[in-house]
């Protein structure tokens, strides 16, 4: 059992603090007695006094548990009264112990002497009560924080799943539309090949856990599956150039991070040109960051405040939202003009290796 699990076990944690606290009280009391010329017998008075305090204060725990759901004023009243009564009983026991052991059985003339110095004992017990409530409120606060973190994590996972699964219907619509077009122009062989490739890609996509990051090599394989589908339609009009540093092959990236951006490049750069075009993908490491670059040599597009001026776009918006969900503020996505023509998208994410 590690320390965190030990603390989370409230019963064990209480006894650790309770016993440790009273041992500490006895030690401090003993060190204080060294300043005075007291006989060695006084050590027993200190030990028995701390032992009595540890035993007498135990019922307070169960009293406070019963009073926990009361109003603050009632809780304060219970704490004050309980601490006073406990402190008074403890002081009577300490006085009797002191008289019997250190004063050789001396008896006071008045019963009021039994409660002598009870104000100091009341203060000690009140401090014990304050620590009890303070630690209990702290534990409750930590539990609430864990609940909030768990709730945020669940919401974050739900958002990631929603964003990730949003890609499939969008891509599927475009692909089925292309297959329909091939059938209409009597290119049944190409249409059949596209259906086969689509089946392979969807199987891979559904098997991939949308909550996990994947290695760059696996992401490239997924991208090649997608491009195999598009090559059925575009044939030699679609060209792809990869430039990946060797030390980046095992770097972790969000699954399906390239596909929607490449799909956009095909739709707005390759498909609109009679001669087709080329999509450039470059991956490199810079310090503790992984740099992803997707560019095309198409006609370009209007860029306003770092965003493409296109209506009803899903790919780029979806990618940004997934990056926010995965990396919060520790990422960047920049859209710019490619030189000499086309659009370029640069993504920076933390460099993380597959474990």
Coordinates of C-alpha atoms in Angstrom, one line a residue:
X1 CA 0.0 0.0 0.0
X2 CA 1.5 3.3 -1.0
X3 CA 1.2 6.6 0.9
X4 CA -1.7 7.9 -1.2
X5 CA -3.7 4.8 -0.5
X6 CA -2.8 5.0 3.2
X7 CA -4.1 8.6 3.4
X8 CA -7.3 7.8 1.5
X9 CA -8.0 5.1 4.2
X10 CA -9.5 7.5 6.7
X11 CA -9.5 5.1 9.6
X12 CA -5.8 4.3 9.3
X13 CA -4.9 7.9 8.7
X14 CA -6.8 9.0 11.8
X15 CA -5.0 6.6 14.0
X16 CA -1.7 7.6 12.6
X17 CA -2.3 11.3 13.2
X18 CA -3.9 10.7 16.6
X19 CA -1.2 8.5 18.0
X20 CA 1.6 10.5 16.4
X21 CA 0.1 13.7 17.7
X22 CA 0.0 12.6 21.3
X23 CA 3.5 11.2 21.1
X24 CA 4.6 14.5 19.8
X25 CA 2.8 16.3 22.6
X26 CA 4.6 14.1 25.2
X27 CA 7.9 14.8 23.6
X28 CA 7.4 18.6 23.6
X29 CA 6.2 18.4 27.2
X30 CA 9.3 16.4 28.1
X31 CA 11.7 18.8 26.4
X32 CA 10.0 21.6 28.3
X33 CA 10.5 19.9 31.6
X34 CA 14.2 19.8 31.0
X35 CA 14.3 23.6 31.6
X36 CA 13.2 22.9 35.2
X37 CA 15.0 21.0 37.9
X38 CA 12.5 18.1 38.1
X39 CA 13.0 14.6 39.3
X40 CA 13.2 11.7 36.8
X41 CA 9.9 10.5 38.2
X42 CA 8.2 13.4 36.3
X43 CA 8.7 11.4 33.0
X44 CA 6.0 9.0 34.2
X45 CA 3.7 12.0 34.9
X46 CA 4.2 13.2 31.3
X47 CA 3.8 9.7 29.8
X48 CA 0.6 9.0 31.7
X49 CA -0.8 12.4 31.0
X50 CA -0.3 12.0 27.2
X51 CA -1.7 8.5 27.4
X52 CA -4.8 9.7 29.2
X53 CA -5.3 12.5 26.7
X54 CA -5.0 10.0 23.8
X55 CA -7.6 7.7 25.4
X56 CA -10.0 10.4 26.6
X57 CA -10.0 12.3 23.3
X58 CA -11.0 9.2 21.2
X59 CA -14.8 9.6 21.8
X60 CA -14.6 13.1 20.3
X61 CA -14.1 11.6 16.9
X62 CA -17.5 9.8 17.0
X63 CA -19.2 12.8 18.5
X64 CA -18.0 15.0 15.7
X65 CA -19.0 12.4 13.1
X66 CA -22.6 12.5 14.4
X67 CA -22.5 16.3 14.4
X68 CA -20.9 16.6 10.9
X69 CA -24.1 17.4 9.1
X70 CA -25.4 20.0 11.6
X71 CA -25.4 23.7 10.9
X72 CA -22.1 25.5 11.5
X73 CA -23.4 27.2 14.7
X74 CA -24.5 23.9 16.1
X75 CA -21.2 22.3 15.1
X76 CA -19.3 25.1 16.9
X77 CA -21.4 24.6 20.0
X78 CA -20.8 20.8 20.0
X79 CA -17.1 21.4 19.6
X80 CA -16.9 24.0 22.3
X81 CA -18.9 21.9 24.9
X82 CA -17.2 18.6 24.0
X83 CA -13.8 20.1 24.2
X84 CA -14.5 21.7 27.5
X85 CA -15.9 18.6 29.1
X86 CA -13.1 16.4 27.7
X87 CA -10.4 18.9 28.7
X88 CA -11.9 19.1 32.3
X89 CA -11.9 15.3 32.6
X90 CA -8.4 15.1 31.2
X91 CA -7.2 17.7 33.7
X92 CA -8.7 15.9 36.7
X93 CA -6.9 12.7 35.6
X94 CA -3.6 14.5 35.1
X95 CA -3.9 16.2 38.6
X96 CA -4.6 12.9 40.3
X97 CA -1.7 11.3 38.5
X98 CA 0.6 14.1 39.4
X99 CA -0.4 14.0 43.1
X100 CA -0.3 10.2 43.4
X101 CA 3.1 9.8 41.6
X102 CA 5.0 13.0 42.1
X103 CA 3.5 14.2 45.4
X104 CA 3.3 10.7 47.0
X105 CA -0.5 10.5 47.4
X106 CA -1.1 14.1 48.4
X107 CA -4.9 15.0 48.6
X108 CA -6.3 18.5 48.1
X109 CA -8.4 20.2 50.7
X110 CA -11.1 21.3 48.2
X111 CA -12.7 19.4 45.3
X112 CA -12.1 22.5 43.1
X113 CA -8.4 21.7 43.1
X114 CA -9.1 18.7 40.9
X115 CA -10.0 21.1 38.0
X116 CA -6.9 23.3 38.5
X117 CA -5.3 24.3 35.2
X118 CA -8.2 22.9 33.2
X119 CA -8.2 26.0 30.9
X120 CA -4.9 24.8 29.5
X121 CA -6.2 21.3 28.9
X122 CA -9.3 22.8 27.3
X123 CA -7.1 24.7 24.9
X124 CA -5.1 21.5 23.9
X125 CA -8.3 19.5 23.3
X126 CA -9.8 22.5 21.3
X127 CA -6.7 22.4 19.2
X128 CA -7.1 18.7 18.7
X129 CA -10.7 19.4 17.5
X130 CA -9.6 22.1 15.2
X131 CA -7.0 19.8 13.6
X132 CA -9.7 17.1 13.3
X133 CA -12.1 19.3 11.4
X134 CA -9.3 21.0 9.4
X135 CA -7.9 17.7 8.1
X136 CA -11.4 16.3 7.5
X137 CA -12.4 19.4 5.4
X138 CA -9.1 19.1 3.6
X139 CA -9.8 15.5 2.7
X140 CA -13.3 16.5 1.6
X141 CA -11.9 19.3 -0.6
X142 CA -9.4 16.8 -2.2
X143 CA -12.2 14.4 -2.9
X144 CA -14.2 17.2 -4.6
X145 CA -11.2 18.1 -6.6
X146 CA -10.8 14.5 -7.8
X147 CA -14.5 14.4 -8.7
X148 CA -14.2 17.6 -10.7
X149 CA -11.0 16.2 -12.5
X150 CA -12.8 12.9 -13.1
X151 CA -15.8 14.7 -14.5
X152 CA -13.7 17.0 -16.7
X153 CA -11.7 13.9 -17.9
X154 CA -14.9 12.1 -18.8
X155 CA -16.2 15.2 -20.6
X156 CA -12.9 15.6 -22.4
X157 CA -13.0 12.0 -23.5
X158 CA -16.6 12.3 -24.7
X159 CA -15.6 15.4 -26.7
X160 CA -12.6 13.7 -28.3
X161 CA -14.7 10.7 -29.2
X162 CA -17.4 13.0 -30.7
X163 CA -14.8 14.9 -32.7
X164 CA -13.0 11.8 -33.9
X165 CA -16.2 10.0 -35.0
X166 CA -17.4 13.2 -36.7
X167 CA -14.6 12.5 -39.3
X168 CA -16.0 9.2 -40.4
X169 CA -19.5 10.3 -41.6
X170 CA -17.9 13.4 -43.3
X171 CA -15.3 11.3 -45.1
X172 CA -17.8 8.5 -45.8
X173 CA -20.2 10.9 -47.5
X174 CA -17.5 12.3 -49.8
X175 CA -16.2 8.8 -50.7
X176 CA -19.7 7.4 -51.4
X177 CA -20.4 10.4 -53.5
X178 CA -17.2 9.7 -55.5
X179 CA -18.2 6.0 -55.9
X180 CA -21.7 7.1 -57.1
X181 CA -20.0 9.3 -59.7
X182 CA -17.8 6.5 -60.9
X183 CA -20.8 4.2 -61.4
X184 CA -22.7 6.9 -63.3
X185 CA -19.8 7.2 -65.8
X186 CA -19.6 3.4 -66.1
X187 CA -16.2 3.1 -64.4
X188 CA -17.5 0.0 -62.4
X189 CA -14.0 -1.4 -62.0
X190 CA -12.7 1.7 -60.3
X191 CA -15.9 2.0 -58.3
X192 CA -15.4 -1.6 -57.1
X193 CA -11.8 -0.9 -56.2
X194 CA -12.8 2.1 -54.3
X195 CA -15.4 0.1 -52.3
X196 CA -12.7 -2.4 -51.3
X197 CA -10.3 0.3 -50.2
X198 CA -13.0 2.0 -48.3
X199 CA -13.8 -1.2 -46.5
X200 CA -10.1 -1.6 -45.4
X201 CA -9.9 2.0 -44.3
X202 CA -13.1 2.0 -42.3
X203 CA -12.1 -1.3 -40.6
X204 CA -8.8 0.3 -39.6
X205 CA -10.6 3.5 -38.4
X206 CA -13.1 1.6 -36.3
X207 CA -10.4 -0.6 -34.7
X208 CA -8.4 2.5 -33.7
X209 CA -9.1 3.8 -30.2
X210 CA -10.0 7.5 -30.7
X211 CA -8.8 8.3 -27.2
X212 CA -5.3 7.2 -27.8
X213 CA -2.5 8.8 -29.6
X214 CA -0.7 6.6 -32.2
X215 CA 2.8 6.5 -33.5
X216 CA 3.6 8.5 -36.6
X217 CA 4.3 5.3 -38.5
X218 CA 0.8 4.0 -37.8
X219 CA -0.7 7.3 -38.8
X220 CA 1.2 7.2 -42.1
X221 CA -0.2 3.7 -42.7
X222 CA -3.7 5.0 -42.1
X223 CA -3.1 8.0 -44.4
X224 CA -1.9 5.6 -47.1
X225 CA -5.1 3.6 -46.8
X226 CA -7.1 6.8 -47.4
X227 CA -4.9 7.8 -50.3
X228 CA -5.3 4.4 -51.9
X229 CA -9.1 5.2 -52.0
X230 CA -8.5 8.6 -53.6
X231 CA -6.0 7.3 -56.1
X232 CA -8.7 5.1 -57.5
X233 CA -10.5 8.3 -58.5
X234 CA -7.6 10.6 -59.3
X235 CA -5.0 8.1 -60.5
X236 CA -1.8 9.9 -61.6
X237 CA -3.4 13.3 -60.9
X238 CA -2.7 12.8 -57.2
X239 CA 0.9 12.8 -56.1
X240 CA 2.2 12.6 -52.5
X241 CA 5.6 13.5 -51.1
X242 CA 6.6 12.5 -47.6
X243 CA 9.6 13.9 -45.8
X244 CA 9.9 12.4 -42.3
X245 CA 12.9 12.6 -40.0
X246 CA 14.1 9.2 -38.8
X247 CA 13.9 10.1 -35.2
X248 CA 10.1 10.9 -35.6
X249 CA 8.9 7.5 -36.7
X250 CA 7.8 6.5 -33.1
X251 CA 6.6 10.0 -32.1
X252 CA 3.0 10.1 -30.9
X253 CA 0.4 12.0 -32.8
X254 CA -3.4 12.2 -32.5
X255 CA -5.0 9.4 -34.6
X256 CA -6.3 10.6 -37.9
X257 CA -4.6 14.0 -37.7
X258 CA -3.6 14.0 -41.3
X259 CA -6.6 12.6 -43.0
X260 CA -9.1 15.6 -42.8
X261 CA -6.3 18.1 -43.8
X262 CA -5.2 15.9 -46.7
X263 CA -8.9 15.5 -47.7
X264 CA -9.3 19.3 -47.8
X265 CA -6.2 19.6 -49.9
X266 CA -7.6 17.0 -52.4
X267 CA -10.9 18.8 -52.5
X268 CA -9.7 22.3 -52.9
X269 CA -6.3 21.9 -54.6
X270 CA -6.2 18.6 -56.5
X271 CA -9.7 18.2 -57.7
X272 CA -10.0 21.7 -59.1
X273 CA -7.0 21.4 -61.3
X274 CA -7.2 19.4 -64.6
X275 CA -3.6 18.3 -64.2
X276 CA -4.0 17.5 -60.5
X277 CA -1.3 18.3 -58.1
X278 CA 1.0 17.3 -55.2
X279 CA 0.5 17.1 -51.5
X280 CA 3.6 17.6 -49.4
X281 CA 3.8 16.2 -45.9
X282 CA 6.8 17.0 -43.7
X283 CA 7.5 15.9 -40.2
X284 CA 10.4 17.0 -38.1
X285 CA 11.5 17.5 -34.5
X286 CA 12.5 20.9 -33.1
X287 CA 13.8 20.8 -29.5
X288 CA 10.8 19.3 -27.5
X289 CA 8.3 19.9 -30.2
X290 CA 7.0 17.8 -33.2
X291 CA 6.4 19.9 -36.3
X292 CA 3.8 18.6 -38.8
X293 CA 3.5 20.4 -42.1
X294 CA 0.8 19.7 -44.8
X295 CA 1.0 21.7 -48.0
X296 CA -0.4 21.6 -51.5
X297 CA 0.5 23.3 -54.9
X298 CA -3.1 24.2 -55.7
X299 CA -4.6 27.6 -56.5
X300 CA -4.5 28.7 -52.9
X301 CA -7.3 30.2 -50.8
X302 CA -8.1 33.4 -49.0
X303 CA -6.7 33.4 -45.4
X304 CA -8.3 35.6 -42.8
X305 CA -6.8 35.9 -39.3
X306 CA -5.0 32.5 -39.8
X307 CA -8.2 30.7 -41.0
X308 CA -9.3 29.6 -44.4
X309 CA -12.2 31.6 -45.8
X310 CA -14.3 28.6 -46.6
X311 CA -17.9 28.0 -45.6
X312 CA -19.1 24.7 -44.0
X313 CA -15.6 23.4 -43.5
X314 CA -15.2 20.5 -41.0
X315 CA -11.6 19.3 -41.3
X316 CA -9.7 22.3 -40.1
X317 CA -12.2 23.2 -37.3
X318 CA -12.3 19.6 -36.2
X319 CA -8.5 19.4 -36.1
X320 CA -8.3 22.6 -34.0
X321 CA -10.8 21.4 -31.5
X322 CA -9.1 18.0 -31.1
X323 CA -5.8 19.7 -30.5
X324 CA -7.3 21.9 -27.8
X325 CA -8.9 18.8 -26.1
X326 CA -5.6 16.9 -26.2
X327 CA -3.0 19.5 -25.5
X328 CA -4.9 22.5 -24.1
X329 CA -2.7 25.5 -24.8
X330 CA 0.5 23.5 -25.6
X331 CA 0.1 23.4 -29.4
X332 CA -0.1 25.7 -32.4
X333 CA -1.9 25.5 -35.8
X334 CA -0.9 28.1 -38.4
X335 CA -2.4 28.4 -41.9
X336 CA -0.4 30.3 -44.5
X337 CA 0.2 30.6 -48.2
X338 CA 2.5 28.0 -49.7
X339 CA 5.3 29.2 -52.0
X340 CA 4.8 29.6 -55.0
X341 CA 1.2 28.5 -54.9
X342 CA -1.2 26.6 -52.6
X343 CA -2.0 26.4 -48.9
X344 CA 0.3 25.3 -46.1
X345 CA -0.7 24.2 -42.6
X346 CA 1.8 23.9 -39.8
X347 CA 1.0 22.1 -36.6
X348 CA 3.2 22.1 -33.5
X349 CA 2.6 19.6 -30.7
X350 CA 4.8 18.3 -27.8
X351 CA 7.3 15.6 -28.8
X352 CA 6.2 12.4 -27.1
X353 CA 7.6 8.9 -27.8
X354 CA 5.7 5.6 -27.8
X355 CA 6.3 3.8 -24.5

